[in-house]
Amino acid sequence: MSNNTLSITDNRTGKNYDVPIEHDTIRASDLRQIKVKSDDFGMMTYDPAYMNTASCKSEITYIDGDLGILEYRGYPIEQLAEKSTFLEVAYLLIHGELPNQEQSDYWVQRIMRHTYVHQTLTRLMEVFRYDSHPMSILISCVAIQSTFYPEARNVDDPKVREKQIWRIIGRLPTIAAFAYRHRIGRPYNYPDSTLDYASNFLYMLDNMGERNYEVDPIMAKALDILFILHADHEQNCSTSVMRSIGSSRVDPFTALSGAAGALYGPLHGGANEQALLMLRQIGSVANIPTYIERVKKGELRLMGFGHRVYKNYDPRAKIIKKIAYDVFNVTKKRSHLIDIAVELEQIALNDPYFVERKLYPNVDFYSGIIYQAMGFPIDMYPVLFAIPRAAGWLAQWAEMVQDKDQKIARPRQIYLGAPRRDYVTIAER
Ligand code: SDX
């Protein structure tokens, strides 16, 4: 037997098994041969929250959690943030290579041509109360689009997949902007496809009918970089939901509305909203020690800190921290929260509680401060995460749909419930 195997001895039976190793993993299904009785189901792995389970093979994003490395299709996130644009990164994630000029022009033209939403969707928007959370509005408005385009369920047709990808990436900023305008009782600004992706989004959010309205290019660039940083992150919670729902071969609108639901959670994409609320609750640098003590007692979590994969500084957080100062220079609204955040980071990075647990600032720690300086309401922050992450969700979904290794996702369980028993009438209970 080649040395690329794992030798397992089942001490219950004394039997030995050699299991092939590939990519430093073993196939869980290879463990099924390990049985005590011949009619046993066979051995499984038990891995709640998939702490140590690879669910797929992917070529899209590489993370090294110990070294704090993030690469999209092999390109370091630092270089893409400095030199690329979000739409170019979206193309890279979905198609695997950076586009040439002709490919880029066509891609941008197609997406900016799909920024208008169906009028039925604007009527749906009207039924939401003014205080509805914009993530709930976004999730509903993404899902309803499956009723407009029934052909989207032909997920094995590359041309059908491509068109839904244009529609989703093109329309998410419009849905987000309309949700924002609906909640503040202002008329919608319809998309302006002559603007770039981030500028068009800011225009739809802010224009109040001024004829000479100009989007600030520094703000648009800062938002575009934030979109690049949030675009994909391998098999995070929401991406694994996108893959799991998509594995039933449902249309991508329905799958993506589920992924957005997972992102909404406070432990995932909702953490940027929670991190800013936390900084507000702390209120001043003087209050940090008391807050830290409550965290160390387990009463609270330091929102925007910690990560399942990064056991070093999240490379995205480093870049975002720098962008914050660029935005402050434009908005002239240097939030005092940045002082609390920087001091909180310094204290936490030197406190044994956080050092032992390798807890560092993650992507959500500083992003909220930028969004606040840009004037976004706090509950819009997870929406600002969902818009760019749609590119990653769609890239991962398209890869899954074409992966011959994949089937409908259906994990097993360890049953520890009641043994078989007979029904008892209510009179006998
Ligand atoms: C994102 O997966 C991704 O890639 C996600 C993401 C992406 O781009 O898709 O990067 C985006 O979701 C970033 C994470 C945003 N979430 C938060 O900032 C919420 C606060 N962070 C935590 O809840 C936590 O760190 C998680 C959820 C991010 C990770 O949790 P794990 O890996 O399940 O770790 P754990 O909960 O088992 O914690 C391990 C230990 C525990 O202490 P002990 O029980 O061992 O004593 O670390 C402690 C935890 O109590 N801990 C924290 C903490 N995070 C972990 N203690 C205080 N504050 C925290 N933030």
Short mmCIF file of C-alpha atoms and ligand atoms in Angstrom, two decimals:
data_model
loop_
_atom_site.label_atom_id
_atom_site.label_comp_id
_atom_site.label_asym_id
_atom_site.label_seq_id
_atom_site.Cartn_x
_atom_site.Cartn_y
_atom_site.Cartn_z
CA MET A 1 0.00 0.00 0.00
CA SER A 2 1.46 3.46 -0.93
CA ASN A 3 2.47 5.62 2.04
CA ASN A 4 -0.30 8.03 1.06
CA THR A 5 -2.73 6.21 3.31
CA LEU A 6 -4.03 6.37 6.86
CA SER A 7 -3.83 3.07 8.75
CA ILE A 8 -6.68 2.66 11.21
CA THR A 9 -7.00 -0.08 13.78
CA ASP A 10 -10.47 -0.64 15.18
CA ASN A 11 -9.64 -1.88 18.71
CA ARG A 12 -13.21 -3.13 19.10
CA THR A 13 -12.50 -5.81 16.49
CA GLY A 14 -8.71 -5.77 16.02
CA LYS A 15 -9.31 -5.15 12.30
CA ASN A 16 -6.96 -2.83 10.35
CA TYR A 17 -7.95 -0.52 7.55
CA ASP A 18 -5.85 1.52 5.10
CA VAL A 19 -7.69 4.63 3.92
CA PRO A 20 -6.34 6.72 1.01
CA ILE A 21 -5.20 10.30 1.79
CA GLU A 22 -5.84 13.00 -0.86
CA HIS A 23 -5.09 16.72 -0.31
CA ASP A 24 -4.28 15.90 3.32
CA THR A 25 -7.85 14.65 3.83
CA ILE A 26 -9.59 11.31 3.86
CA ARG A 27 -13.04 10.72 2.34
CA ALA A 28 -15.55 10.30 5.19
CA SER A 29 -17.33 7.67 3.10
CA ASP A 30 -14.15 5.52 3.23
CA LEU A 31 -14.82 5.08 6.96
CA ARG A 32 -18.11 3.27 6.31
CA GLN A 33 -16.21 -0.01 5.89
CA ILE A 34 -15.30 0.14 9.60
CA LYS A 35 -17.97 -2.01 11.30
CA VAL A 36 -18.35 -4.27 14.29
CA LYS A 37 -21.22 -6.34 12.87
CA SER A 38 -21.48 -6.88 9.14
CA ASP A 39 -24.95 -5.27 9.01
CA ASP A 40 -23.80 -2.12 10.86
CA PHE A 41 -24.21 1.17 8.93
CA GLY A 42 -20.49 1.75 9.35
CA MET A 43 -18.41 4.53 10.83
CA MET A 44 -19.15 8.24 10.28
CA THR A 45 -17.39 11.40 11.46
CA TYR A 46 -19.08 13.72 13.97
CA ASP A 47 -18.25 17.39 13.31
CA PRO A 48 -20.80 19.90 14.70
CA ALA A 49 -20.52 23.29 12.88
CA TYR A 50 -18.11 21.58 10.44
CA MET A 51 -15.10 22.71 12.48
CA ASN A 52 -12.83 20.27 10.65
CA THR A 53 -14.70 19.14 7.55
CA ALA A 54 -14.02 20.03 3.91
CA SER A 55 -17.40 20.10 2.15
CA CYS A 56 -16.04 20.69 -1.35
CA LYS A 57 -13.03 21.18 -3.57
CA SER A 58 -12.76 24.78 -4.73
CA GLU A 59 -10.44 26.93 -6.89
CA ILE A 60 -11.91 30.28 -5.93
CA THR A 61 -10.53 31.64 -2.64
CA TYR A 62 -7.57 30.68 -0.50
CA ILE A 63 -7.21 31.66 3.15
CA ASP A 64 -4.28 30.91 5.45
CA GLY A 65 -5.70 31.64 8.90
CA ASP A 66 -2.38 31.42 10.72
CA LEU A 67 -0.53 33.74 8.34
CA GLY A 68 -3.49 36.06 7.73
CA ILE A 69 -3.46 35.45 3.97
CA LEU A 70 -6.48 35.94 1.64
CA GLU A 71 -6.23 35.40 -2.14
CA TYR A 72 -8.97 35.42 -4.80
CA ARG A 73 -8.04 33.00 -7.63
CA GLY A 74 -4.40 33.36 -6.45
CA TYR A 75 -4.32 37.17 -6.40
CA PRO A 76 -3.49 38.68 -2.95
CA ILE A 77 -6.36 40.74 -1.54
CA GLU A 78 -3.95 43.64 -0.88
CA GLN A 79 -3.11 43.92 -4.61
CA LEU A 80 -6.71 43.62 -5.73
CA ALA A 81 -7.82 46.29 -3.21
CA GLU A 82 -5.10 48.63 -4.48
CA LYS A 83 -5.31 48.00 -8.25
CA SER A 84 -8.66 46.44 -9.20
CA THR A 85 -12.35 47.33 -9.08
CA PHE A 86 -15.23 45.41 -7.57
CA LEU A 87 -16.78 44.45 -10.92
CA GLU A 88 -13.40 43.25 -12.18
CA VAL A 89 -12.97 41.18 -8.98
CA ALA A 90 -16.50 39.80 -9.41
CA TYR A 91 -15.51 38.71 -12.95
CA LEU A 92 -12.32 37.13 -11.57
CA LEU A 93 -14.17 35.19 -8.87
CA ILE A 94 -16.85 33.94 -11.27
CA HIS A 95 -14.77 33.29 -14.41
CA GLY A 96 -11.43 32.39 -12.79
CA GLU A 97 -9.24 34.93 -14.64
CA LEU A 98 -8.92 38.72 -14.79
CA PRO A 99 -10.82 39.97 -17.88
CA ASN A 100 -9.14 41.50 -20.92
CA GLN A 101 -10.47 44.86 -22.09
CA GLU A 102 -13.14 43.38 -24.38
CA GLN A 103 -14.33 40.93 -21.70
CA SER A 104 -14.34 43.70 -19.09
CA ASP A 105 -16.30 46.12 -21.26
CA TYR A 106 -18.95 43.46 -22.04
CA TRP A 107 -19.18 42.34 -18.37
CA VAL A 108 -19.60 45.89 -17.03
CA GLN A 109 -22.07 46.78 -19.80
CA ARG A 110 -24.20 43.68 -19.11
CA ILE A 111 -24.29 44.25 -15.36
CA MET A 112 -25.01 47.98 -15.58
CA ARG A 113 -27.79 47.14 -18.04
CA HIS A 114 -29.39 44.93 -15.41
CA THR A 115 -29.65 47.51 -12.64
CA TYR A 116 -33.37 48.23 -13.16
CA VAL A 117 -35.75 46.14 -11.06
CA HIS A 118 -39.12 44.76 -12.15
CA GLN A 119 -41.92 47.21 -11.29
CA THR A 120 -43.65 44.42 -9.33
CA LEU A 121 -40.66 44.50 -6.99
CA THR A 122 -41.07 48.22 -6.32
CA ARG A 123 -44.70 47.50 -5.41
CA LEU A 124 -43.51 44.73 -3.05
CA MET A 125 -41.15 47.25 -1.47
CA GLU A 126 -44.14 49.44 -0.57
CA VAL A 127 -45.66 46.79 1.71
CA PHE A 128 -42.73 46.93 4.13
CA ARG A 129 -43.14 49.13 7.18
CA TYR A 130 -40.84 52.16 7.41
CA ASP A 131 -38.92 50.46 10.25
CA SER A 132 -38.40 47.10 8.54
CA HIS A 133 -34.79 45.92 8.73
CA PRO A 134 -33.29 46.41 5.25
CA MET A 135 -31.81 42.91 5.29
CA SER A 136 -35.34 41.47 5.56
CA ILE A 137 -36.39 43.66 2.63
CA LEU A 138 -33.34 42.58 0.60
CA ILE A 139 -33.92 38.89 1.29
CA SER A 140 -37.58 39.16 0.19
CA CYS A 141 -36.77 41.20 -2.91
CA VAL A 142 -34.10 38.74 -4.03
CA ALA A 143 -36.43 35.77 -3.55
CA ILE A 144 -39.35 37.31 -5.46
CA GLN A 145 -37.20 37.58 -8.59
CA SER A 146 -37.46 33.81 -9.03
CA THR A 147 -41.13 34.47 -9.91
CA PHE A 148 -40.10 36.85 -12.71
CA TYR A 149 -37.61 34.49 -14.34
CA PRO A 150 -38.76 30.85 -14.16
CA GLU A 151 -36.06 29.96 -16.71
CA ALA A 152 -33.50 30.63 -13.92
CA ARG A 153 -34.09 27.09 -12.63
CA ASN A 154 -32.25 25.74 -15.70
CA VAL A 155 -29.08 25.88 -13.62
CA ASP A 156 -27.14 23.50 -15.88
CA ASP A 157 -27.31 25.94 -18.82
CA PRO A 158 -24.25 28.22 -18.69
CA LYS A 159 -25.99 30.99 -20.60
CA VAL A 160 -28.95 30.92 -18.18
CA ARG A 161 -26.55 30.98 -15.21
CA GLU A 162 -24.64 33.95 -16.68
CA LYS A 163 -27.81 35.99 -17.21
CA GLN A 164 -29.05 35.45 -13.63
CA ILE A 165 -25.56 36.43 -12.38
CA TRP A 166 -25.81 39.74 -14.30
CA ARG A 167 -29.32 40.30 -12.91
CA ILE A 168 -28.36 39.64 -9.27
CA ILE A 169 -25.09 41.61 -9.23
CA GLY A 170 -26.73 44.43 -11.21
CA ARG A 171 -29.86 44.72 -9.09
CA LEU A 172 -28.67 44.29 -5.50
CA PRO A 173 -27.52 47.93 -5.18
CA THR A 174 -30.87 49.08 -6.59
CA ILE A 175 -32.81 46.91 -4.12
CA ALA A 176 -30.63 48.19 -1.26
CA ALA A 177 -31.01 51.82 -2.32
CA PHE A 178 -34.78 51.48 -2.81
CA ALA A 179 -35.10 49.90 0.65
CA TYR A 180 -33.16 52.83 2.13
CA ARG A 181 -35.28 55.42 0.28
CA HIS A 182 -38.54 53.64 1.09
CA ARG A 183 -37.75 53.64 4.82
CA ILE A 184 -37.02 57.38 4.88
CA GLY A 185 -40.05 58.17 2.74
CA ARG A 186 -38.17 59.54 -0.23
CA PRO A 187 -38.81 58.80 -3.90
CA TYR A 188 -36.54 56.26 -5.59
CA ASN A 189 -33.60 57.37 -7.70
CA TYR A 190 -33.57 55.05 -10.67
CA PRO A 191 -30.15 53.64 -11.69
CA ASP A 192 -27.79 55.69 -13.84
CA SER A 193 -25.84 53.19 -15.95
CA THR A 194 -23.41 55.90 -17.07
CA LEU A 195 -21.92 55.80 -13.55
CA ASP A 196 -19.60 53.10 -12.20
CA TYR A 197 -21.00 50.45 -9.86
CA ALA A 198 -20.26 52.13 -6.50
CA SER A 199 -21.05 55.66 -7.75
CA ASN A 200 -24.40 54.53 -9.13
CA PHE A 201 -25.23 53.01 -5.72
CA LEU A 202 -24.30 56.21 -3.85
CA TYR A 203 -26.27 58.25 -6.41
CA MET A 204 -29.42 56.13 -5.90
CA LEU A 205 -29.05 56.50 -2.12
CA ASP A 206 -28.39 60.22 -1.87
CA ASN A 207 -29.56 62.24 -4.86
CA MET A 208 -32.30 64.62 -3.81
CA GLY A 209 -33.11 65.88 -7.26
CA GLU A 210 -30.12 68.21 -7.55
CA ARG A 211 -29.40 68.70 -11.24
CA ASN A 212 -25.66 68.97 -10.78
CA TYR A 213 -25.43 66.11 -8.26
CA GLU A 214 -21.92 64.63 -8.19
CA VAL A 215 -20.86 61.52 -6.30
CA ASP A 216 -17.66 62.13 -4.33
CA PRO A 217 -15.01 60.02 -6.12
CA ILE A 218 -13.11 59.32 -2.90
CA MET A 219 -16.24 57.97 -1.22
CA ALA A 220 -17.07 55.89 -4.30
CA LYS A 221 -13.52 54.51 -4.40
CA ALA A 222 -13.60 53.70 -0.66
CA LEU A 223 -16.90 51.84 -1.10
CA ASP A 224 -15.58 49.99 -4.16
CA ILE A 225 -12.56 48.80 -2.15
CA LEU A 226 -14.84 47.71 0.71
CA PHE A 227 -16.87 45.75 -1.85
CA ILE A 228 -13.67 44.04 -3.08
CA LEU A 229 -12.72 43.08 0.48
CA HIS A 230 -16.15 41.59 1.18
CA ALA A 231 -16.57 39.74 -2.13
CA ASP A 232 -15.70 36.19 -1.09
CA HIS A 233 -14.28 34.22 1.81
CA GLU A 234 -14.31 30.52 0.85
CA GLN A 235 -16.70 28.28 2.81
CA ASN A 236 -18.08 30.73 5.39
CA CYS A 237 -21.53 30.19 6.87
CA SER A 238 -23.53 32.01 4.17
CA THR A 239 -21.53 30.55 1.29
CA SER A 240 -22.02 27.02 2.57
CA VAL A 241 -25.76 27.83 2.75
CA MET A 242 -25.65 29.04 -0.88
CA ARG A 243 -24.00 25.77 -1.90
CA SER A 244 -26.36 23.67 0.20
CA ILE A 245 -29.57 25.27 -1.07
CA GLY A 246 -28.16 25.33 -4.61
CA SER A 247 -27.37 21.61 -4.39
CA SER A 248 -31.11 20.89 -4.63
CA ARG A 249 -30.89 22.56 -8.13
CA VAL A 250 -33.24 25.38 -7.16
CA ASP A 251 -32.80 28.72 -8.97
CA PRO A 252 -30.00 31.08 -7.78
CA PHE A 253 -32.41 33.81 -6.60
CA THR A 254 -33.93 31.42 -4.07
CA ALA A 255 -30.52 30.06 -3.02
CA LEU A 256 -29.08 33.56 -2.65
CA SER A 257 -31.99 34.77 -0.51
CA GLY A 258 -31.13 31.92 1.88
CA ALA A 259 -27.44 32.84 1.87
CA ALA A 260 -28.36 36.45 2.68
CA GLY A 261 -30.43 35.12 5.57
CA ALA A 262 -27.37 33.36 6.99
CA LEU A 263 -25.23 36.49 6.53
CA TYR A 264 -27.81 38.52 8.47
CA GLY A 265 -26.91 36.73 11.71
CA PRO A 266 -25.00 38.73 14.38
CA LEU A 267 -22.18 36.16 14.45
CA HIS A 268 -21.65 36.54 10.70
CA GLY A 269 -22.33 39.55 8.48
CA GLY A 270 -24.57 41.14 11.09
CA ALA A 271 -21.47 41.63 13.26
CA ASN A 272 -20.60 44.96 11.60
CA GLU A 273 -23.90 46.38 12.86
CA GLN A 274 -23.32 44.84 16.30
CA ALA A 275 -19.71 46.09 16.45
CA LEU A 276 -20.78 49.69 15.94
CA LEU A 277 -23.58 49.34 18.53
CA MET A 278 -20.93 47.91 20.89
CA LEU A 279 -18.61 50.89 20.35
CA ARG A 280 -21.55 53.21 20.99
CA GLN A 281 -22.42 51.27 24.17
CA ILE A 282 -18.82 51.57 25.41
CA GLY A 283 -19.13 55.30 24.72
CA SER A 284 -15.65 56.41 25.71
CA VAL A 285 -12.06 55.16 25.99
CA ALA A 286 -12.39 55.38 29.79
CA ASN A 287 -15.14 52.72 29.76
CA ILE A 288 -13.11 50.15 27.82
CA PRO A 289 -11.54 48.32 30.82
CA THR A 290 -14.95 47.69 32.40
CA TYR A 291 -16.31 46.37 29.11
CA ILE A 292 -13.29 44.13 28.57
CA GLU A 293 -13.77 42.65 32.05
CA ARG A 294 -17.39 41.75 31.20
CA VAL A 295 -16.19 40.10 28.00
CA LYS A 296 -13.61 38.08 29.89
CA LYS A 297 -16.31 36.96 32.31
CA GLY A 298 -18.19 35.62 29.32
CA GLU A 299 -21.06 38.09 29.73
CA LEU A 300 -20.44 39.73 26.36
CA ARG A 301 -18.65 39.14 23.07
CA LEU A 302 -16.28 41.63 21.52
CA MET A 303 -18.18 42.09 18.27
CA GLY A 304 -15.89 42.41 15.26
CA PHE A 305 -13.27 40.28 16.99
CA GLY A 306 -12.38 36.65 16.48
CA HIS A 307 -12.72 34.35 13.50
CA ARG A 308 -13.18 30.64 12.82
CA VAL A 309 -10.29 30.63 10.35
CA TYR A 310 -8.08 33.67 11.03
CA LYS A 311 -5.91 33.08 14.08
CA ASN A 312 -3.97 36.14 13.04
CA TYR A 313 -5.01 39.64 12.02
CA ASP A 314 -7.75 39.54 9.34
CA PRO A 315 -5.93 41.05 6.31
CA ARG A 316 -9.15 42.82 5.33
CA ALA A 317 -9.34 44.61 8.70
CA LYS A 318 -5.88 46.11 8.11
CA ILE A 319 -6.95 47.60 4.77
CA ILE A 320 -10.30 48.82 6.10
CA LYS A 321 -8.61 50.59 9.01
CA LYS A 322 -6.57 52.62 6.50
CA ILE A 323 -9.61 53.45 4.36
CA ALA A 324 -11.34 54.87 7.45
CA TYR A 325 -8.94 57.80 7.55
CA ASP A 326 -9.40 58.49 3.82
CA VAL A 327 -13.15 58.71 4.37
CA PHE A 328 -12.78 60.93 7.44
CA ASN A 329 -10.70 63.36 5.34
CA VAL A 330 -13.65 63.69 2.95
CA THR A 331 -16.54 63.64 5.38
CA LYS A 332 -14.71 65.79 7.96
CA LYS A 333 -16.65 63.60 10.40
CA ARG A 334 -13.85 61.82 12.24
CA SER A 335 -15.99 59.63 14.48
CA HIS A 336 -14.81 59.45 18.10
CA LEU A 337 -15.73 55.77 17.79
CA ILE A 338 -12.50 55.23 15.84
CA ASP A 339 -10.57 56.30 18.94
CA ILE A 340 -12.49 53.78 21.03
CA ALA A 341 -11.95 51.09 18.37
CA VAL A 342 -8.20 51.72 18.09
CA GLU A 343 -7.78 51.75 21.89
CA LEU A 344 -10.00 48.65 22.27
CA GLU A 345 -7.86 46.87 19.69
CA GLN A 346 -4.63 47.82 21.47
CA ILE A 347 -5.93 46.65 24.84
CA ALA A 348 -7.38 43.41 23.47
CA LEU A 349 -4.23 42.56 21.47
CA ASN A 350 -2.20 42.70 24.67
CA ASP A 351 -4.66 41.00 26.99
CA PRO A 352 -3.88 37.30 27.65
CA TYR A 353 -7.59 36.39 27.34
CA PHE A 354 -7.62 37.48 23.71
CA VAL A 355 -4.04 36.50 22.94
CA GLU A 356 -4.54 32.93 24.21
CA ARG A 357 -7.71 32.60 22.12
CA LYS A 358 -6.02 34.25 19.10
CA LEU A 359 -8.78 36.83 18.85
CA TYR A 360 -7.97 39.63 16.42
CA PRO A 361 -10.11 42.30 14.74
CA ASN A 362 -12.00 40.83 11.77
CA VAL A 363 -13.51 42.42 8.69
CA ASP A 364 -16.49 43.68 10.68
CA PHE A 365 -14.58 45.61 13.33
CA TYR A 366 -13.72 48.79 11.42
CA SER A 367 -16.15 48.64 8.50
CA GLY A 368 -19.04 49.95 10.60
CA ILE A 369 -17.08 53.09 11.51
CA ILE A 370 -16.57 53.86 7.82
CA TYR A 371 -20.20 53.24 6.99
CA GLN A 372 -21.21 55.54 9.85
CA ALA A 373 -18.88 58.27 8.54
CA MET A 374 -20.43 57.80 5.09
CA GLY A 375 -23.84 58.44 6.64
CA PHE A 376 -25.34 54.94 6.35
CA PRO A 377 -27.85 54.00 9.07
CA ILE A 378 -26.48 51.16 11.24
CA ASP A 379 -28.98 48.55 10.08
CA MET A 380 -27.81 49.06 6.48
CA TYR A 381 -24.37 47.65 7.33
CA PRO A 382 -25.19 43.95 6.75
CA VAL A 383 -26.77 45.01 3.42
CA LEU A 384 -23.42 46.58 2.48
CA PHE A 385 -21.86 43.19 3.19
CA ALA A 386 -24.48 41.26 1.18
CA ILE A 387 -24.12 43.34 -2.01
CA PRO A 388 -20.47 42.42 -2.72
CA ARG A 389 -20.70 38.95 -1.19
CA ALA A 390 -23.27 38.08 -3.86
CA ALA A 391 -20.35 37.83 -6.30
CA GLY A 392 -18.70 35.21 -4.07
CA TRP A 393 -21.93 33.34 -3.45
CA LEU A 394 -22.58 33.19 -7.20
CA ALA A 395 -19.02 32.08 -8.00
CA GLN A 396 -19.23 29.31 -5.40
CA TRP A 397 -22.73 28.31 -6.56
CA ALA A 398 -21.64 28.09 -10.21
CA GLU A 399 -18.60 26.01 -9.20
CA MET A 400 -20.82 23.67 -7.16
CA VAL A 401 -23.39 23.24 -9.95
CA GLN A 402 -20.60 22.09 -12.32
CA ASP A 403 -18.75 19.92 -9.78
CA LYS A 404 -19.17 16.22 -10.67
CA ASP A 405 -18.23 15.32 -7.05
CA GLN A 406 -21.28 17.16 -5.70
CA LYS A 407 -24.80 15.85 -5.07
CA ILE A 408 -27.72 17.19 -3.02
CA ALA A 409 -26.36 18.13 0.42
CA ARG A 410 -27.75 15.75 3.04
CA PRO A 411 -25.66 15.26 6.23
CA ARG A 412 -26.19 12.31 8.57
CA GLN A 413 -26.80 12.44 12.36
CA ILE A 414 -26.12 10.55 15.59
CA TYR A 415 -29.56 9.58 16.88
CA LEU A 416 -29.78 9.75 20.68
CA GLY A 417 -33.53 10.06 20.97
CA ALA A 418 -36.21 7.77 22.40
CA PRO A 419 -36.02 4.06 21.44
CA ARG A 420 -38.92 2.58 19.45
CA ARG A 421 -42.15 2.70 21.45
CA ASP A 422 -45.93 2.27 20.87
CA TYR A 423 -48.45 5.09 20.70
CA VAL A 424 -50.30 5.81 23.96
CA THR A 425 -53.80 7.33 23.87
CA ILE A 426 -54.31 10.58 25.74
CA ALA A 427 -56.48 8.81 28.31
CA GLU A 428 -53.52 6.58 29.20
CA ARG A 429 -50.90 9.38 29.51
C1 SDX B 1 -17.58 37.13 9.50
O1 SDX B 1 -16.25 32.53 8.29
C2 SDX B 1 -16.00 33.62 7.71
O2 SDX B 1 -15.14 33.67 6.85
C3 SDX B 1 -16.85 34.81 8.09
C4 SDX B 1 -16.46 36.16 7.49
C5 SDX B 1 -16.68 36.18 6.00
O3 SDX B 1 -16.01 37.00 5.33
O4 SDX B 1 -17.58 35.49 5.52
O5 SDX B 1 -15.09 36.42 7.77
C6 SDX B 1 -17.30 37.29 8.06
O6 SDX B 1 -18.59 36.60 9.84
C7 SDX B 1 -16.53 37.59 10.49
C8 SDX B 1 -16.91 37.24 11.97
C9 SDX B 1 -17.92 38.29 12.46
N1 SDX B 1 -18.46 37.89 13.76
C10 SDX B 1 -18.13 38.57 14.88
O7 SDX B 1 -17.30 39.46 14.92
C11 SDX B 1 -18.90 38.14 16.11
C12 SDX B 1 -17.94 38.00 17.29
N2 SDX B 1 -17.03 36.88 16.98
C13 SDX B 1 -17.40 35.60 17.56
O8 SDX B 1 -18.71 35.35 17.86
C14 SDX B 1 -16.55 34.43 17.05
O9 SDX B 1 -15.24 34.83 17.09
C15 SDX B 1 -16.87 33.85 15.68
C16 SDX B 1 -18.29 33.51 15.55
C17 SDX B 1 -16.47 34.79 14.62
C18 SDX B 1 -16.03 32.56 15.55
O10 SDX B 1 -16.46 31.71 16.53
P1 SDX B 1 -15.82 30.23 16.73
O11 SDX B 1 -14.76 29.96 15.76
O12 SDX B 1 -16.96 29.30 16.82
O13 SDX B 1 -15.09 30.39 18.10
P2 SDX B 1 -15.78 30.08 19.48
O14 SDX B 1 -17.10 30.77 19.54
O15 SDX B 1 -15.71 28.62 19.71
O16 SDX B 1 -14.80 30.83 20.51
C19 SDX B 1 -13.56 30.24 20.88
C20 SDX B 1 -13.21 30.92 22.19
C21 SDX B 1 -14.35 30.88 23.21
O17 SDX B 1 -13.77 31.00 24.49
P3 SDX B 1 -13.77 29.68 25.44
O18 SDX B 1 -15.20 29.16 25.44
O19 SDX B 1 -12.80 28.75 24.75
O20 SDX B 1 -13.32 30.21 26.77
O21 SDX B 1 -12.98 32.32 21.94
C22 SDX B 1 -13.97 33.09 22.61
C23 SDX B 1 -15.11 32.16 22.95
O22 SDX B 1 -15.80 32.61 24.11
N3 SDX B 1 -14.40 34.12 21.67
C24 SDX B 1 -14.67 35.37 21.99
C25 SDX B 1 -14.99 35.99 20.78
N4 SDX B 1 -14.91 35.12 19.78
C26 SDX B 1 -14.55 33.94 20.34
N5 SDX B 1 -14.65 36.00 23.18
C27 SDX B 1 -14.98 37.32 23.14
N6 SDX B 1 -15.31 37.99 22.03
C28 SDX B 1 -15.33 37.37 20.83
N7 SDX B 1 -15.63 38.04 19.74
#
